[in-house]
Amino acid sequence: MKPVAIKPGVHWVGAVDWDRRNFHGYSRSPMGTTYNAFLIEDEKNTLIDTVEDRFAHKLLCNVAHIMEPAKVDYIVVNHVEPDHSGALPELVKACNPEKVFCSPMGEKAIKEYYGAQDWPIHVVKSGESLSIGKRTLHFLETRMLHWPDSMMTYVAPDKILVSSDGFGQNIASSERFTDEIDQRDLEVQLARYYANIVLPFSSVTLKILDQVAKSGWDIDMIAPDHGLIWRGEGVGYAVEAYRRYALQKPANRAVIFYDTMWRSTEKMAHAIASGLADAGTPVKVMSLKSDHHSDVMAEVFASGAVIAGSATHNNGVLPLVSAMLTYMKGLKPQNKIGAAFGSYGWSGEALKDMTEFMVGMHFEMIEGVRAKNRPGHDQLKACVDLGRRVAQALQAKVAAV
Amino acid sequence: MDKYVCNVCGYVYDPEEGDPENGVSPGTSFDKIPDDWACPVCGAPKSEFAKEE
């Protein structure tokens, strides 16, 4: 994709990764992704962020459409994760910039990743600003959204907040603005990105949203490092969505994820789902053999109740369930009702193991159901009842918020 | 002496090691660290730390 002027003198010069389906090695990205970088023409020509290393040539080519790379005076590094800084060594070589700006933690990370002993690094802290001519860049450190080095850059007077990984979405497209694509796709990808990447840092996110609000910056464009750029009404939408996500208020919706050996645990999953639906709580049933853990996580994030099922295998839970629970724990979802279920052949520890795991995550647990060998009528009835009990508890919790 | 964990990034403050880079010498218990000290990894304030269980 060629450069796009997002404001007079401010150009998108990033790269579209149409083919990316595995984001960062752990999360699916069914719509691909984008690495956004922005080039500002001013007395000091400034490049904000770069792209993954294998797209360095695209970035250089896009820069060259606007100016000779050697004319780039400053490079601002908002985030050192390799999808945003991988092309940095090549860009530093081609541009020979007068200065490279980054946060205090960014300096450490740049040196650790790229050596970079002779780069003209200048550390900027929260609240500092930098005149580049007609424009001033204001910096806000956003540590742990979602790495220690993360920061955002506000471009005045263009009213653009370059927000790094905040407000991003994994979308590859020929369009550059969020209002140009299907809004349901946008919503799904925004939430999915939050659920799998930003979620553990929700308390930090709320603080950063407050800092941005207090900064007095007049923002009419939010330009994240992945996906499309928010403008107009989209800015308010993105900020409101992030506040809602970070608060993690419970929703009347449930997800059941499970793995099964001889389909007994699967039958139980379906019976629990039936109980939930009958009692008025929409539910999604996800087999971990079919659904990727990051897809399940997006449902966990959207759901007020999370129900895990596993047959007992070698006195514990099945490996896919164990992996899912570990992945979920790392993302620290809050305010969830939890329950567990599963069949077993002789000892039946899976129920206890899953329950303890979710207790450790501070889930509000509803007592689960076990079935020996094949669930009979009574056990399936108990599963339907478990679904109903979860639905009632969840609806009461939602009503109390 | 107890170790303390940063709720934000998971960094563990070990009193035996201290945080010499930021002026906290080895052997300093968590409650003796100055109030304006912040997590050396993510910058979270002291109030974000919890005793390691």
CSV table of N, CA and C in Angstrom, one decimal, chain A residues 293-355:
chain,number,residue,atom,x,y,z
A,293,HIS,N,-7.2,-21.3,21.5
A,293,HIS,CA,-7.3,-20.6,22.8
A,293,HIS,C,-7.6,-19.1,22.7
A,294,SER,N,-7.1,-18.5,21.7
A,294,SER,CA,-7.3,-17.0,21.6
A,294,SER,C,-8.8,-16.7,21.2
A,295,ASP,N,-9.4,-17.6,20.4
A,295,ASP,CA,-10.8,-17.4,20.1
A,295,ASP,C,-11.7,-17.6,21.3
A,296,VAL,N,-11.3,-18.7,22.1
A,296,VAL,CA,-12.0,-18.9,23.3
A,296,VAL,C,-11.9,-17.8,24.3
A,297,MET,N,-10.6,-17.2,24.3
A,297,MET,CA,-10.4,-16.1,25.2
A,297,MET,C,-11.3,-14.9,24.9
A,298,ALA,N,-11.5,-14.6,23.6
A,298,ALA,CA,-12.4,-13.5,23.2
A,298,ALA,C,-13.8,-13.7,23.8
A,299,GLU,N,-14.2,-15.0,23.8
A,299,GLU,CA,-15.5,-15.3,24.4
A,299,GLU,C,-15.5,-15.2,25.9
A,300,VAL,N,-14.4,-15.6,26.5
A,300,VAL,CA,-14.3,-15.5,28.0
A,300,VAL,C,-14.4,-14.0,28.4
A,301,PHE,N,-13.7,-13.2,27.6
A,301,PHE,CA,-13.7,-11.8,27.9
A,301,PHE,C,-15.1,-11.2,27.8
A,302,ALA,N,-15.9,-11.7,26.8
A,302,ALA,CA,-17.2,-11.1,26.6
A,302,ALA,C,-18.3,-11.7,27.5
A,303,SER,N,-17.9,-12.7,28.3
A,303,SER,CA,-18.9,-13.5,29.1
A,303,SER,C,-18.7,-13.2,30.6
A,304,GLY,N,-19.9,-13.2,31.3
A,304,GLY,CA,-19.9,-13.1,32.7
A,304,GLY,C,-19.6,-14.4,33.4
A,305,ALA,N,-19.9,-15.5,32.7
A,305,ALA,CA,-19.7,-16.8,33.3
A,305,ALA,C,-18.8,-17.7,32.4
A,306,VAL,N,-17.9,-18.4,33.1
A,306,VAL,CA,-16.9,-19.2,32.3
A,306,VAL,C,-17.0,-20.6,32.9
A,307,ILE,N,-17.3,-21.6,32.1
A,307,ILE,CA,-17.5,-23.0,32.6
A,307,ILE,C,-16.5,-23.9,31.8
A,308,ALA,N,-15.7,-24.6,32.6
A,308,ALA,CA,-14.6,-25.4,32.0
A,308,ALA,C,-14.9,-26.9,32.2
A,309,GLY,N,-14.7,-27.7,31.2
A,309,GLY,CA,-15.0,-29.1,31.3
A,309,GLY,C,-13.8,-29.9,30.8
A,310,SER,N,-13.5,-31.0,31.6
A,310,SER,CA,-12.5,-31.9,31.2
A,310,SER,C,-12.7,-33.3,31.7
A,311,ALA,N,-12.5,-34.3,30.9
A,311,ALA,CA,-12.4,-35.6,31.4
A,311,ALA,C,-11.2,-35.7,32.3
A,312,THR,N,-11.2,-36.6,33.2
A,312,THR,CA,-10.0,-36.9,34.1
A,312,THR,C,-9.1,-37.8,33.3
A,313,HIS,N,-7.9,-37.3,33.1
A,313,HIS,CA,-6.9,-38.1,32.4
A,313,HIS,C,-5.6,-38.2,33.2
A,314,ASN,N,-5.1,-39.4,33.5
A,314,ASN,CA,-3.9,-39.5,34.4
A,314,ASN,C,-4.0,-38.7,35.6
A,315,ASN,N,-5.1,-38.8,36.3
A,315,ASN,CA,-5.4,-38.1,37.6
A,315,ASN,C,-5.3,-36.6,37.5
A,316,GLY,N,-5.6,-36.0,36.3
A,316,GLY,CA,-5.6,-34.6,36.2
A,316,GLY,C,-6.5,-34.2,35.0
A,317,VAL,N,-6.3,-32.9,34.5
A,317,VAL,CA,-7.1,-32.4,33.4
A,317,VAL,C,-6.4,-32.7,32.1
A,318,LEU,N,-7.1,-32.8,31.0
A,318,LEU,CA,-6.6,-33.0,29.7
A,318,LEU,C,-5.7,-31.8,29.3
A,319,PRO,N,-4.6,-32.1,28.4
A,319,PRO,CA,-3.7,-31.0,28.1
A,319,PRO,C,-4.2,-29.8,27.5
A,320,LEU,N,-5.2,-29.9,26.6
A,320,LEU,CA,-5.8,-28.7,26.0
A,320,LEU,C,-6.5,-27.8,27.0
A,321,VAL,N,-7.1,-28.5,28.0
A,321,VAL,CA,-7.8,-27.7,29.1
A,321,VAL,C,-6.8,-27.0,30.0
A,322,SER,N,-5.7,-27.8,30.3
A,322,SER,CA,-4.7,-27.2,31.1
A,322,SER,C,-4.1,-26.0,30.4
A,323,ALA,N,-3.8,-26.1,29.1
A,323,ALA,CA,-3.2,-25.0,28.4
A,323,ALA,C,-4.2,-23.8,28.4
A,324,MET,N,-5.5,-24.0,28.2
A,324,MET,CA,-6.4,-22.9,28.1
A,324,MET,C,-6.5,-22.2,29.5
A,325,LEU,N,-6.5,-23.0,30.6
A,325,LEU,CA,-6.6,-22.4,31.9
A,325,LEU,C,-5.4,-21.6,32.2
A,326,THR,N,-4.2,-22.1,31.8
A,326,THR,CA,-3.0,-21.3,32.0
A,326,THR,C,-3.0,-20.0,31.2
A,327,TYR,N,-3.4,-20.1,29.9
A,327,TYR,CA,-3.5,-18.9,29.1
A,327,TYR,C,-4.4,-17.9,29.7
A,328,MET,N,-5.6,-18.4,30.1
A,328,MET,CA,-6.6,-17.5,30.7
A,328,MET,C,-6.1,-16.8,32.0
A,329,LYS,N,-5.4,-17.6,32.8
A,329,LYS,CA,-4.9,-17.0,34.1
A,329,LYS,C,-3.9,-15.9,33.8
A,330,GLY,N,-3.1,-16.0,32.8
A,330,GLY,CA,-2.1,-15.0,32.5
A,330,GLY,C,-2.8,-13.7,32.1
A,331,LEU,N,-4.0,-13.8,31.5
A,331,LEU,CA,-4.7,-12.6,31.0
A,331,LEU,C,-5.5,-11.9,32.1
A,332,LYS,N,-5.6,-12.6,33.3
A,332,LYS,CA,-6.2,-12.0,34.5
A,332,LYS,C,-7.7,-11.5,34.3
A,333,PRO,N,-8.6,-12.2,33.7
A,333,PRO,CA,-9.9,-11.7,33.6
A,333,PRO,C,-10.6,-11.5,35.0
A,334,GLN,N,-11.4,-10.5,35.2
A,334,GLN,CA,-12.0,-10.2,36.5
A,334,GLN,C,-13.5,-10.3,36.4
A,335,ASN,N,-14.1,-10.4,37.6
A,335,ASN,CA,-15.5,-10.4,37.8
A,335,ASN,C,-16.2,-11.5,37.1
A,336,LYS,N,-15.7,-12.7,37.1
A,336,LYS,CA,-16.3,-13.8,36.5
A,336,LYS,C,-16.9,-14.8,37.5
A,337,ILE,N,-18.1,-15.4,37.0
A,337,ILE,CA,-18.6,-16.6,37.7
A,337,ILE,C,-18.0,-17.8,37.0
A,338,GLY,N,-17.6,-18.8,37.8
A,338,GLY,CA,-16.9,-20.0,37.2
A,338,GLY,C,-17.6,-21.2,37.7
A,339,ALA,N,-17.5,-22.3,36.8
A,339,ALA,CA,-17.9,-23.6,37.2
A,339,ALA,C,-17.1,-24.6,36.4
A,340,ALA,N,-17.1,-25.9,36.9
A,340,ALA,CA,-16.3,-26.9,36.2
A,340,ALA,C,-17.2,-28.2,36.1
A,341,PHE,N,-16.8,-29.0,35.2
A,341,PHE,CA,-17.6,-30.3,35.0
A,341,PHE,C,-16.7,-31.3,34.3
A,342,GLY,N,-17.1,-32.6,34.3
A,342,GLY,CA,-16.3,-33.5,33.5
A,342,GLY,C,-16.6,-34.9,33.9
A,343,SER,N,-16.4,-35.8,33.0
A,343,SER,CA,-16.6,-37.3,33.3
A,343,SER,C,-15.2,-37.9,33.7
A,344,TYR,N,-15.3,-39.1,34.2
A,344,TYR,CA,-14.1,-39.7,34.7
A,344,TYR,C,-14.3,-41.2,34.7
A,345,GLY,N,-13.2,-42.0,34.7
A,345,GLY,CA,-13.3,-43.4,34.6
A,345,GLY,C,-13.2,-44.1,36.0
A,346,TRP,N,-12.2,-43.5,36.8
A,346,TRP,CA,-12.0,-44.1,38.2
A,346,TRP,C,-11.8,-43.1,39.2
A,347,SER,N,-10.8,-42.2,39.1
A,347,SER,CA,-10.5,-41.3,40.2
A,347,SER,C,-11.1,-40.0,40.2
A,348,GLY,N,-11.1,-39.3,39.0
A,348,GLY,CA,-12.0,-38.1,38.8
A,348,GLY,C,-11.4,-36.8,39.4
A,349,GLU,N,-10.1,-36.6,39.3
A,349,GLU,CA,-9.6,-35.3,39.9
A,349,GLU,C,-9.8,-34.1,39.1
A,350,ALA,N,-10.2,-34.2,37.8
A,350,ALA,CA,-10.2,-33.0,37.0
A,350,ALA,C,-11.1,-31.9,37.5
A,351,LEU,N,-12.3,-32.3,38.1
A,351,LEU,CA,-13.2,-31.3,38.6
A,351,LEU,C,-12.6,-30.5,39.7
A,352,LYS,N,-11.9,-31.2,40.6
A,352,LYS,CA,-11.3,-30.5,41.7
A,352,LYS,C,-10.1,-29.6,41.2
A,353,ASP,N,-9.4,-30.1,40.3
A,353,ASP,CA,-8.2,-29.3,39.7
A,353,ASP,C,-8.7,-28.0,39.0
A,354,MET,N,-9.7,-28.2,38.2
A,354,MET,CA,-10.2,-27.0,37.5
A,354,MET,C,-10.8,-26.0,38.4
A,355,THR,N,-11.5,-26.5,39.4
A,355,THR,CA,-12.2,-25.6,40.4
A,355,THR,C,-11.1,-24.8,41.2
